[in-house]
Coordinates of C-alpha atoms and ligand atoms in Angstrom, one line a residue:
Chain A
M1 CA 5.5 -43.6 -14.9
S2 CA 7.3 -46.0 -12.7
P3 CA 7.5 -45.7 -8.9
Q4 CA 11.1 -44.9 -9.1
D5 CA 10.4 -41.9 -11.3
A6 CA 7.8 -40.6 -8.9
H7 CA 10.2 -41.0 -6.1
G8 CA 13.0 -39.3 -8.0
G9 CA 10.5 -36.5 -8.8
A10 CA 9.7 -35.9 -5.2
E11 CA 13.3 -35.8 -4.3
R12 CA 14.1 -33.3 -7.0
A13 CA 11.1 -31.2 -5.9
A14 CA 12.7 -31.0 -2.4
L15 CA 15.8 -29.6 -4.0
R16 CA 14.1 -27.2 -6.4
P17 CA 13.1 -23.9 -4.9
L18 CA 9.5 -23.0 -4.2
V19 CA 9.7 -19.8 -6.1
E20 CA 12.5 -18.5 -8.3
L21 CA 12.9 -15.0 -9.7
K22 CA 15.2 -14.8 -12.7
R23 CA 16.5 -11.5 -14.0
V24 CA 13.4 -9.7 -13.0
E25 CA 13.0 -6.1 -14.0
K26 CA 10.2 -3.8 -13.1
R27 CA 9.6 -0.5 -14.8
F28 CA 6.5 1.5 -13.9
S29 CA 4.4 3.3 -16.5
N30 CA 5.8 6.6 -15.3
G31 CA 9.3 5.4 -16.3
T32 CA 10.6 4.6 -12.8
L33 CA 12.9 1.6 -12.9
A34 CA 12.1 0.1 -9.5
V35 CA 13.9 -3.2 -9.8
R36 CA 16.6 -4.4 -12.2
D37 CA 18.2 -7.8 -12.8
F38 CA 16.8 -9.3 -9.6
N39 CA 17.6 -12.9 -9.0
L40 CA 16.3 -14.8 -6.0
A41 CA 15.4 -18.4 -5.3
V42 CA 13.4 -19.2 -2.2
G43 CA 13.7 -22.7 -0.9
H44 CA 10.9 -24.7 0.6
H45 CA 10.3 -24.0 4.3
S46 CA 12.9 -21.3 4.5
F47 CA 12.6 -17.9 6.2
V48 CA 14.0 -15.2 4.0
S49 CA 14.2 -11.5 4.8
L50 CA 14.4 -8.8 2.2
L51 CA 16.3 -5.9 3.8
G52 CA 16.9 -2.5 2.3
P53 CA 16.5 1.2 2.6
S54 CA 13.1 2.9 1.9
G55 CA 12.3 3.0 -1.8
C56 CA 14.6 0.2 -2.9
G57 CA 11.9 -1.9 -4.3
K58 CA 11.2 -4.4 -1.6
S59 CA 7.4 -4.0 -1.8
T60 CA 7.6 -4.1 -5.6
V61 CA 9.4 -7.5 -5.5
L62 CA 7.1 -9.0 -3.0
R63 CA 4.0 -7.9 -4.9
M64 CA 5.4 -9.4 -8.1
V65 CA 6.0 -12.7 -6.3
A66 CA 2.3 -12.5 -5.2
G67 CA 1.3 -12.0 -8.8
L68 CA 0.2 -8.4 -8.2
G69 CA 1.8 -6.6 -11.2
E70 CA 3.7 -8.5 -13.8
P71 CA 7.5 -8.0 -14.1
S72 CA 8.4 -5.9 -17.2
R73 CA 11.2 -8.4 -17.9
G74 CA 12.4 -11.7 -16.6
T75 CA 10.4 -14.6 -15.1
I76 CA 9.0 -15.7 -11.8
D77 CA 8.7 -19.5 -11.7
W78 CA 7.0 -21.8 -9.2
P79 CA 8.8 -25.0 -10.2
T80 CA 7.0 -27.3 -7.9
S81 CA 3.4 -26.0 -8.1
T82 CA 0.7 -27.5 -10.3
D83 CA -2.0 -25.7 -12.2
D84 CA -5.5 -25.6 -10.7
A85 CA -8.7 -26.4 -12.7
G86 CA -8.7 -23.0 -14.2
G87 CA -5.1 -23.4 -15.6
R88 CA -3.8 -20.8 -13.1
P89 CA -0.8 -22.0 -11.1
Q90 CA -1.7 -23.0 -7.6
R91 CA 0.5 -20.8 -5.5
E92 CA -1.3 -20.9 -2.2
I93 CA 0.0 -17.5 -1.1
G94 CA -0.8 -15.6 2.1
F95 CA 0.0 -11.9 1.9
V96 CA 0.3 -9.5 4.8
F97 CA 0.4 -5.8 3.9
Q98 CA 2.3 -3.1 5.6
E99 CA -1.0 -1.8 7.0
P100 CA -3.6 -4.1 8.5
T101 CA -5.9 -3.6 5.4
L102 CA -9.1 -4.9 7.0
M103 CA -12.6 -4.3 5.9
P104 CA -13.9 -1.8 8.4
W105 CA -17.5 -3.0 8.0
A106 CA -16.8 -6.6 8.9
T107 CA -16.0 -8.2 12.2
A108 CA -12.6 -9.7 12.9
L109 CA -14.0 -13.2 12.2
A110 CA -15.6 -12.1 8.9
N111 CA -12.3 -10.5 7.9
V112 CA -10.3 -13.6 8.5
R113 CA -13.0 -15.7 6.8
L114 CA -12.8 -13.7 3.6
P115 CA -10.3 -15.8 1.7
L116 CA -12.3 -18.9 2.5
D117 CA -15.5 -17.2 1.5
L118 CA -14.0 -16.2 -1.8
Q119 CA -12.9 -19.8 -2.4
G120 CA -16.4 -21.0 -1.8
V121 CA -15.6 -22.9 1.4
A122 CA -18.9 -23.9 3.2
K123 CA -19.9 -21.4 5.9
G124 CA -19.7 -23.6 8.9
E125 CA -16.2 -24.9 8.0
A126 CA -15.1 -21.4 7.1
E127 CA -16.2 -20.0 10.5
A128 CA -14.4 -22.8 12.4
R129 CA -11.2 -22.4 10.5
A130 CA -11.3 -18.6 10.9
A131 CA -11.9 -18.9 14.6
E132 CA -9.0 -21.3 14.8
A133 CA -6.7 -18.9 12.9
L134 CA -7.7 -16.1 15.3
A135 CA -6.9 -18.2 18.2
M136 CA -3.5 -19.0 16.7
V137 CA -2.6 -15.3 16.7
G138 CA -3.9 -15.0 20.3
L139 CA -7.2 -13.2 19.5
K140 CA -9.6 -15.8 20.9
G141 CA -12.7 -13.9 22.2
F142 CA -12.4 -11.0 19.7
E143 CA -14.3 -12.7 16.9
R144 CA -17.1 -10.3 17.0
A145 CA -15.0 -7.1 17.4
F146 CA -14.9 -4.6 14.6
P147 CA -11.5 -3.4 13.4
R148 CA -12.1 0.0 15.0
E149 CA -12.5 -1.7 18.4
L150 CA -9.0 -3.2 18.1
S151 CA -5.6 -1.8 18.8
G152 CA -3.0 -1.4 16.1
G153 CA -1.2 -4.6 17.1
M154 CA -4.4 -6.5 17.3
K155 CA -5.5 -5.4 13.8
M156 CA -2.1 -6.5 12.5
R157 CA -2.7 -9.9 14.1
V158 CA -6.1 -10.2 12.5
S159 CA -4.4 -9.4 9.2
I160 CA -1.9 -12.2 9.9
A161 CA -4.7 -14.6 10.8
R162 CA -6.3 -13.8 7.5
A163 CA -3.1 -14.7 5.7
L164 CA -2.8 -18.0 7.6
V165 CA -6.4 -19.2 7.3
T166 CA -6.0 -20.7 3.9
N167 CA -3.0 -22.7 5.2
P168 CA -0.7 -21.2 2.5
R169 CA 2.6 -22.7 1.4
I170 CA 4.2 -19.3 1.3
L171 CA 3.6 -16.3 3.5
L172 CA 4.6 -12.9 2.0
M173 CA 4.9 -10.2 4.7
D174 CA 5.5 -6.6 3.8
E175 CA 7.0 -4.9 6.9
P176 CA 4.1 -6.3 8.9
F177 CA 5.3 -5.0 12.3
A178 CA 6.9 -1.7 11.2
A179 CA 4.2 0.5 12.7
L180 CA 4.2 -1.3 16.1
D181 CA 5.9 -0.5 19.3
E182 CA 9.0 -2.6 20.2
I183 CA 7.3 -4.6 23.0
T184 CA 4.5 -5.7 20.7
R185 CA 6.9 -6.3 17.8
F186 CA 9.1 -8.6 19.9
K187 CA 6.1 -10.6 21.0
L188 CA 4.8 -10.9 17.5
N189 CA 8.3 -11.8 16.3
N190 CA 8.3 -14.7 18.7
D191 CA 4.8 -15.8 17.8
L192 CA 5.7 -15.7 14.1
L193 CA 8.8 -17.8 14.6
E194 CA 6.9 -20.4 16.7
L195 CA 4.2 -20.6 14.0
W196 CA 6.8 -20.9 11.3
Q197 CA 8.5 -23.8 13.1
T198 CA 5.4 -25.7 13.8
Q199 CA 3.6 -25.1 10.5
R200 CA 6.6 -25.4 8.2
W201 CA 5.6 -22.5 6.0
T202 CA 7.9 -20.7 3.6
I203 CA 8.2 -17.0 4.6
V204 CA 9.5 -14.0 2.7
F205 CA 9.6 -11.2 5.1
V206 CA 10.3 -7.6 4.1
T207 CA 11.8 -5.3 6.7
H208 CA 14.0 -2.3 7.0
S209 CA 15.2 -3.3 10.5
V210 CA 18.6 -5.0 10.7
F211 CA 17.8 -6.4 14.1
E212 CA 14.4 -7.8 13.2
S213 CA 15.9 -9.5 10.1
V214 CA 18.7 -11.1 12.1
Y215 CA 16.4 -12.2 14.8
L216 CA 14.0 -13.9 12.5
S217 CA 15.6 -15.1 9.3
E218 CA 17.7 -18.0 8.1
R219 CA 18.8 -15.9 5.2
I220 CA 18.9 -12.1 4.6
V221 CA 18.8 -10.6 1.1
V222 CA 20.2 -7.1 1.3
M223 CA 19.0 -4.7 -1.4
A224 CA 20.3 -1.4 -2.8
A225 CA 18.1 1.3 -4.3
R226 CA 17.8 3.0 -7.7
P227 CA 17.4 0.6 -9.3
G228 CA 16.5 -2.1 -6.7
R229 CA 18.9 -5.0 -6.8
V230 CA 20.5 -7.7 -4.6
V231 CA 23.8 -6.6 -3.1
A232 CA 24.3 -9.3 -0.5
D233 CA 22.9 -12.7 0.4
I234 CA 23.7 -13.6 4.0
A235 CA 22.9 -16.9 5.6
V236 CA 22.4 -16.3 9.3
D237 CA 24.0 -19.3 10.9
A238 CA 22.3 -19.4 14.2
P239 CA 20.1 -22.3 15.5
Y240 CA 16.4 -22.2 16.2
P241 CA 14.4 -22.0 18.4
R242 CA 15.5 -18.4 19.0
G243 CA 13.9 -16.9 22.1
S244 CA 14.3 -13.5 23.5
A245 CA 17.6 -14.5 25.1
F246 CA 19.0 -14.8 21.6
R247 CA 19.0 -11.0 21.4
T248 CA 21.6 -10.8 24.1
T249 CA 24.0 -13.4 22.6
P250 CA 27.3 -12.4 21.0
V251 CA 26.3 -14.4 17.9
Y252 CA 23.3 -12.2 17.4
N253 CA 25.4 -9.1 17.8
D254 CA 28.0 -10.4 15.4
W255 CA 25.3 -11.0 12.7
C256 CA 23.8 -7.6 13.3
R257 CA 27.2 -6.0 12.7
V258 CA 27.7 -8.0 9.5
V259 CA 24.3 -7.2 8.2
S260 CA 24.6 -3.5 9.1
Q261 CA 27.9 -3.2 7.3
S262 CA 26.5 -4.8 4.3
L263 CA 23.5 -2.5 4.4
G264 CA 25.9 0.4 4.8
H265 CA 27.7 -0.6 1.6
A266 CA 24.4 -0.9 -0.1
M267 CA 23.6 2.7 0.9
D268 CA 27.0 4.0 -0.3
E269 CA 26.7 2.5 -3.8
Chain B
M1 CA -8.5 -15.2 60.1
T2 CA -10.6 -15.4 57.0
E3 CA -13.1 -13.1 58.7
T4 CA -10.5 -10.4 59.2
M5 CA -9.3 -10.8 55.5
A6 CA -12.9 -10.3 54.4
G7 CA -13.4 -7.5 56.7
A8 CA -10.6 -5.5 55.3
A9 CA -12.0 -4.7 51.9
P10 CA -9.3 -4.6 49.2
A11 CA -9.2 -1.4 47.4
D12 CA -10.4 -2.8 44.1
D13 CA -13.6 -4.1 45.7
I14 CA -15.0 -0.7 46.5
D15 CA -18.0 -0.1 44.3
L16 CA -17.5 3.2 42.5
P17 CA -20.5 4.5 40.7
P18 CA -19.9 4.3 36.9
V19 CA -19.0 7.6 35.4
R20 CA -21.9 8.7 33.2
S21 CA -23.1 12.1 32.3
P22 CA -26.3 13.0 34.2
T23 CA -29.6 12.9 32.3
V24 CA -32.7 15.0 32.6
L25 CA -35.9 13.4 31.3
G26 CA -33.8 10.8 29.5
I27 CA -31.8 13.3 27.5
R28 CA -28.2 14.0 28.4
R29 CA -27.7 17.3 30.2
E30 CA -25.3 18.6 27.5
T31 CA -27.9 18.0 24.9
W32 CA -30.6 20.2 26.5
P33 CA -29.2 23.6 25.4
K34 CA -29.2 22.4 21.8
I35 CA -32.9 21.8 22.1
L36 CA -33.9 24.7 24.4
M37 CA -32.0 27.5 22.7
P38 CA -33.5 27.2 19.2
S39 CA -36.9 26.4 20.7
T40 CA -36.8 29.5 22.8
M41 CA -35.7 31.7 19.9
G42 CA -38.4 30.3 17.7
F43 CA -41.1 30.8 20.3
L44 CA -39.9 34.4 20.9
G45 CA -39.9 35.0 17.2
L46 CA -43.5 33.8 16.9
V47 CA -44.7 35.9 19.8
L48 CA -43.0 39.0 18.2
W49 CA -44.6 38.2 14.9
E50 CA -48.0 37.9 16.4
V51 CA -47.7 41.1 18.5
L52 CA -46.4 43.1 15.5
V53 CA -49.2 41.8 13.3
S54 CA -52.0 42.6 15.8
V55 CA -50.5 46.0 17.0
N56 CA -50.1 47.3 13.5
A57 CA -53.4 45.7 12.4
V58 CA -51.7 44.2 9.3
P59 CA -54.5 42.8 7.1
H60 CA -54.3 39.0 7.0
Y61 CA -54.2 38.9 3.2
I62 CA -50.8 40.6 3.5
L63 CA -49.3 38.8 6.5
P64 CA -51.3 36.6 8.8
G65 CA -50.2 36.0 12.4
P66 CA -49.0 32.6 13.5
L67 CA -52.2 32.0 15.5
L68 CA -54.3 32.4 12.4
I69 CA -52.0 30.2 10.4
A70 CA -52.3 27.5 13.0
R71 CA -56.1 27.8 13.0
T72 CA -56.1 27.5 9.2
L73 CA -53.9 24.5 9.4
W74 CA -56.5 23.0 11.6
T75 CA -59.7 24.0 9.7
D76 CA -58.3 23.2 6.2
W77 CA -56.6 20.0 7.3
G78 CA -58.9 17.9 5.1
T79 CA -57.8 19.6 1.8
L80 CA -54.3 20.2 2.8
S81 CA -53.5 16.7 4.1
G82 CA -54.8 15.3 0.8
S83 CA -52.4 17.5 -1.1
L84 CA -49.6 16.7 1.3
W85 CA -50.2 13.0 0.7
I86 CA -49.9 13.5 -3.1
T87 CA -46.7 15.6 -2.8
L88 CA -45.2 13.0 -0.5
Q89 CA -46.2 10.2 -2.8
I90 CA -44.4 11.9 -5.7
T91 CA -41.4 12.7 -3.6
G92 CA -41.2 9.1 -2.3
M93 CA -41.6 7.5 -5.7
A94 CA -39.1 9.8 -7.4
L95 CA -36.6 9.1 -4.7
T96 CA -37.1 5.3 -4.9
V97 CA -36.7 5.3 -8.7
A98 CA -33.7 7.6 -8.3
V99 CA -32.1 5.1 -5.9
V100 CA -32.8 2.1 -8.0
L101 CA -31.7 3.6 -11.3
G102 CA -28.8 5.5 -9.7
V103 CA -27.3 2.5 -8.0
A104 CA -27.9 0.3 -11.0
L105 CA -26.3 2.7 -13.3
S106 CA -23.3 3.4 -11.1
I107 CA -22.7 -0.3 -10.8
L108 CA -22.7 -0.5 -14.6
F109 CA -20.3 2.5 -14.7
S110 CA -18.0 0.7 -12.3
L111 CA -18.0 -2.5 -14.3
S112 CA -17.3 -0.8 -17.6
K113 CA -15.3 2.3 -18.2
W114 CA -16.9 2.5 -21.6
V115 CA -20.4 2.8 -20.3
E116 CA -19.3 5.4 -17.9
L117 CA -17.5 7.4 -20.6
S118 CA -20.5 7.2 -22.8
F119 CA -23.2 8.1 -20.3
F120 CA -21.8 10.2 -17.5
P121 CA -21.7 13.4 -19.5
Y122 CA -25.4 13.1 -20.2
A123 CA -26.1 12.6 -16.5
V124 CA -24.2 15.8 -15.9
I125 CA -26.2 17.7 -18.5
L126 CA -29.4 16.4 -16.9
Q127 CA -28.1 17.8 -13.6
V128 CA -27.0 21.2 -14.7
T129 CA -30.1 22.1 -16.7
P130 CA -32.5 23.9 -14.4
I131 CA -35.5 21.8 -13.8
V132 CA -37.9 24.7 -14.3
S133 CA -36.7 25.0 -17.8
I134 CA -37.3 21.4 -18.8
A135 CA -40.5 20.9 -16.7
P136 CA -42.8 22.5 -19.2
L137 CA -41.6 20.3 -22.0
I138 CA -42.0 17.2 -19.9
I139 CA -45.5 18.2 -18.9
I140 CA -46.4 18.7 -22.6
W141 CA -44.9 15.4 -23.7
V142 CA -46.2 13.3 -21.0
D143 CA -50.0 13.1 -20.9
N144 CA -50.3 11.9 -17.4
T145 CA -49.7 14.9 -15.0
Y146 CA -48.8 12.6 -12.1
L147 CA -46.2 10.8 -14.2
S148 CA -44.7 14.1 -15.5
L149 CA -44.4 15.4 -12.0
L150 CA -42.7 12.1 -11.0
I151 CA -40.2 12.5 -13.9
C152 CA -39.3 16.0 -12.9
A153 CA -38.7 15.1 -9.3
W154 CA -36.7 12.1 -10.4
I155 CA -34.4 14.2 -12.6
V156 CA -33.5 16.4 -9.7
A157 CA -33.0 13.5 -7.2
F158 CA -31.1 11.3 -9.5
F159 CA -27.7 12.9 -9.9
P160 CA -26.4 13.0 -6.3
I161 CA -27.1 9.3 -5.9
L162 CA -25.5 8.4 -9.2
S163 CA -22.4 10.5 -8.8
N164 CA -21.9 9.7 -5.1
T165 CA -22.3 6.0 -5.6
T166 CA -20.0 6.0 -8.6
T167 CA -17.3 7.7 -6.5
G168 CA -18.0 5.3 -3.6
L169 CA -17.7 2.2 -5.8
N170 CA -14.2 3.4 -6.9
S171 CA -13.0 4.3 -3.5
A172 CA -12.4 0.9 -2.0
D173 CA -8.9 0.6 -0.5
H174 CA -6.3 -0.2 -3.1
N175 CA -4.6 -2.9 -0.9
L176 CA -8.0 -4.5 -0.2
R177 CA -8.6 -4.7 -3.9
N178 CA -5.2 -6.4 -4.4
L179 CA -6.2 -8.8 -1.7
F180 CA -9.3 -9.8 -3.5
E181 CA -7.3 -10.2 -6.7
L182 CA -4.8 -12.3 -4.9
Y183 CA -7.5 -14.7 -3.7
G184 CA -8.9 -14.9 -7.2
A185 CA -12.2 -13.1 -6.4
T186 CA -14.6 -12.8 -9.3
R187 CA -15.9 -9.4 -10.4
W188 CA -19.2 -10.1 -8.7
Q189 CA -17.5 -11.2 -5.4
T190 CA -15.4 -8.0 -5.5
L191 CA -18.5 -5.9 -6.1
R192 CA -20.7 -7.5 -3.5
R193 CA -18.1 -7.9 -0.7
L194 CA -15.8 -4.9 -1.3
R195 CA -17.0 -2.2 -3.6
L196 CA -20.7 -2.0 -2.5
P197 CA -19.9 -1.9 1.3
A198 CA -17.2 0.7 0.6
A199 CA -19.6 2.8 -1.4
M200 CA -22.3 2.7 1.3
P201 CA -21.2 5.9 3.1
Y202 CA -21.0 7.8 -0.2
F203 CA -24.4 6.5 -1.3
L204 CA -26.0 7.5 2.0
A205 CA -24.6 11.0 1.8
G206 CA -26.1 11.2 -1.7
L207 CA -29.4 9.9 -0.4
R208 CA -29.6 12.6 2.2
I209 CA -29.2 15.3 -0.5
S210 CA -31.5 13.6 -2.9
G211 CA -34.3 13.2 -0.3
G212 CA -34.6 17.0 0.0
L213 CA -34.1 17.5 -3.8
A214 CA -36.9 15.1 -4.6
L215 CA -39.3 17.2 -2.6
I216 CA -38.0 20.4 -4.2
G217 CA -38.3 18.8 -7.7
A218 CA -41.9 17.7 -6.9
V219 CA -42.9 21.1 -5.7
V220 CA -41.2 23.0 -8.6
A221 CA -42.8 20.7 -11.2
E222 CA -46.3 21.2 -9.6
F223 CA -45.8 25.0 -9.8
V224 CA -45.0 24.7 -13.5
A225 CA -47.9 22.3 -14.1
G226 CA -50.4 24.7 -12.4
S227 CA -53.8 23.2 -12.0
G228 CA -53.3 19.5 -12.3
G229 CA -56.7 18.0 -12.6
V230 CA -58.4 16.5 -9.6
E231 CA -55.3 15.4 -7.7
S232 CA -53.3 18.4 -6.6
G233 CA -50.3 18.6 -4.4
L234 CA -49.2 21.3 -1.9
A235 CA -47.6 23.5 -4.4
Y236 CA -50.9 23.7 -6.3
R237 CA -52.6 24.7 -3.0
I238 CA -50.1 27.5 -2.7
L239 CA -50.8 28.8 -6.2
E240 CA -54.5 28.5 -5.6
S241 CA -54.4 30.3 -2.3
G242 CA -52.4 33.1 -4.0
Y243 CA -55.0 33.6 -6.6
R244 CA -57.8 33.7 -4.0
L245 CA -55.8 35.8 -1.6
Q246 CA -56.1 33.1 1.1
I247 CA -52.8 34.0 2.5
P248 CA -53.1 32.1 5.8
R249 CA -53.7 28.9 3.9
M250 CA -50.7 29.7 1.7
F251 CA -48.6 29.9 4.8
A252 CA -50.1 26.7 6.1
A253 CA -49.2 24.8 2.9
L254 CA -45.7 26.4 3.1
I255 CA -45.2 25.1 6.6
M256 CA -46.3 21.7 5.6
I257 CA -43.7 21.6 2.8
S258 CA -40.9 22.7 5.1
M259 CA -41.9 20.2 7.7
S260 CA -41.9 17.4 5.1
G261 CA -38.4 18.5 4.1
I262 CA -37.2 18.3 7.7
V263 CA -38.8 15.0 8.3
I264 CA -37.3 13.5 5.1
F265 CA -33.9 14.8 6.1
L266 CA -34.2 13.4 9.6
A267 CA -35.4 10.0 8.2
M268 CA -32.4 9.9 5.9
S269 CA -30.1 10.8 8.7
L270 CA -31.5 8.0 10.8
I271 CA -31.1 5.5 8.0
T272 CA -27.5 6.6 7.6
H273 CA -26.9 6.3 11.3
L274 CA -28.4 2.8 11.5
A275 CA -26.5 1.6 8.5
L276 CA -23.1 2.9 9.5
R277 CA -23.0 3.0 13.2
R278 CA -21.1 -0.2 13.6
W279 CA -18.1 0.9 11.5
H280 CA -18.0 4.2 9.7
E281 CA -16.2 7.2 11.3
S282 CA -19.1 9.6 10.4
A283 CA -21.6 7.6 12.5
I284 CA -19.4 6.6 15.5
K285 CA -19.4 8.3 18.8
R286 CA -15.8 8.1 19.8
E287 CA -15.0 7.6 23.4
N288 CA -11.8 9.7 23.3
Ligands
ATP1 N1 2.8 2.3 -8.7 C1 4.0 2.9 -8.8 N2 4.2 3.7 -9.9 C2 5.4 4.3 -10.1 N3 6.5 4.1 -9.3 C3 6.3 3.3 -8.2 C4 5.1 2.7 -7.9 N4 5.3 1.9 -6.8 C5 6.5 2.1 -6.4 N5 7.2 2.9 -7.3 C6 8.6 3.3 -7.2 O1 9.4 2.2 -7.1 C7 10.4 2.3 -6.2 C8 10.3 1.2 -5.2 O2 9.1 1.2 -4.4 P1 8.8 0.2 -3.3 O3 7.4 0.6 -2.8 O4 8.9 -1.2 -3.8 O5 9.9 0.5 -2.2 P2 10.1 -0.2 -0.8 O6 11.4 -0.8 -0.8 O7 9.0 -1.1 -0.5 O8 10.1 1.1 0.2 P3 9.5 1.2 1.7 O9 10.5 0.6 2.6 O10 9.5 2.7 1.9 O11 8.2 0.6 1.7 C9 10.2 3.7 -5.5 O12 11.2 4.5 -6.0 C10 8.9 4.1 -5.9 O13 8.9 5.5 -6.2
MG2 MG1 7.3 -1.0 1.0

C-alpha cells in the first residue's frame, strides 16, 4: 500500500459517515412493526437529534445503532471502524438511557468506572479516569456518594459520566433530560454542547422536545409513528457556540417554527 | 470599625442546637413504648399465670407456674444446654448447607434455562412434601442419626433460599443488563457485578425465612427420630420429659427452642441490615 493510498483512504474516511442505517426495519416478536424503511447516515463529529412523538420508534432505532437488538431487515454499517481482536466491530459507543440506570449498590465512582472495569483497565487508571469524568460533568466531590444520595439531575450526570469515561466516538442519548426540570435541563444542555465542541464526539440525541432539538443539534431527523420512519431531515443552520442567549434570537424561533410544523405534519400523517 | 462588625453577630452565625430527637438511656424516646408496652404485657401475663396456678393449686405435672419453670431452667441447665447445643449445631449446619447449595444451584439455574427446567420442579416437590412424612424414611435410610437430622433440617431450609435467589438473579434491571451487553461483559462479569448484587436482597429475605425453618426442621426430625442415642437435642428432651411427666422441664426446653428461634431471626435481620444499609430501600432509614 502506497502512502498516497493511505492518504486517500483517510480522506475518504472523513467523507464516509460514522454509521449508516440502510432500509432498516424492526418487527418485534409480538408482531409490532416499530420501524420501517429507515435510512440515516450520521457523519463524524455531528450532532443529530431524533425527534418524534411518543411511540414512534426513536428508542428502537437508537438501541439498534448500539447493537442492542438486531434489525429484522436492512443493515447498520460502520464504514470507518475496524474489527477488534475478537472480530467484533469496534464501535466505541457511549449510551445514556432515559433513566439514570445506575447500580444502586455502587458509589458514583464505581458506577462510572464500570465500563473500564469490564474492559479490564487497571484499577488505578480506571479510578483516575472515572474521577475525571465525574469532574467533567460537575460532580467533583461526589465520588463516594451512593445513587440514592443524589438528586435526579445528579444521577443523570453520573450516567452521562459513565457514557463518557471510555472516551467513545459516538454518544447515543435516549431522552436523557426528559425527566428533569427546565432549569437543570438548560444547564445540562449547555454542558453537553460545550463537551461536544471540545471533545469532538458524534452525538445522536433522542428527544421529543422541539426546543431542545433546535437548541442542541446541527441536524434534526423528524420521525412519524406507526410504523416509525423519517419524514423530514432538517439542517439547523445556526452557528456554535450557542449560549442561553441563542434561545431569545429570531433565528432560534424561526427554526422552532419550522421544526414544529414538520412535526405537526408527521403527526397528521 | 472591625470591632463593631464583629460585635453585631450576623444571623447565620448564631449557634442553633442541632435538631435531634431526645434519647433516654441511649434509646430514642419514640422507641421506648415499643419496648415497654410488650414487656409490661408479658410481665403482667406471667404474674397472672403464677397467681392462677397457685390459687387454684394446679398440679405442676399439668401446668407449672413460671417461677417453677425458671427454677427448672436453672437446675437442669447442664442437660438442657447440652441438648440446646446439639439442636443449634444441626440448625446451623443445615442452614449453611442450604445456603451453599441453594446459591450454587440458583446460579446454575440462572446460567442455563435447561438446568432450571429440569430441576426446579423437583425442588418444588421437595418443598411441598411435609417433612414429617419423609423424615421416617430418611432416618431409616441414613444410619447416622445426626446426619439424618441434618438432612431433614436442610430439606426444609433449602427451598426459600433457592427460590428467592433464583428470582433475585433474574431481577436485575433490564437497562443495566443492556449496558453490560453493550460493553461486552462476559457472563461471569455480568453475574458477579450485576446479577449477584441485585439478588442480594432476595437472598437475604430467603435467609431470614430459612433460618427459622432450619430450626423447625431440626426439631421436627428429632421428634420423629425419638431417642437418638447418646447425643440428643431439645426436642428429644421434650419427648423424654413428657414420658416422665417432668412438665416444668418440658416448658423449659420449649422456652429454649422459642428463644433460639428469636435469636436466629434477629441475627438474620442484623445480617440483612448490615449488608443492605448502604443502598437498599428495605434497610434505609429515609430522612423524609
Ligand atoms: N420489546 C418490545 N416488544 C414489542 N413492541 C415493542 C417493544 N419495544 C417497543 N415496542 C413498540 O415499538 C414502538 C416504538 O417504541 P419505542 O420505544 O422505540 O418508542 P419511542 O419513540 O422511544 O417512544 P417514547 O418517546 O415514548 O420513548 C411502540 O409502538 C412500542 O409499542
Ligand atoms: Mg423511548
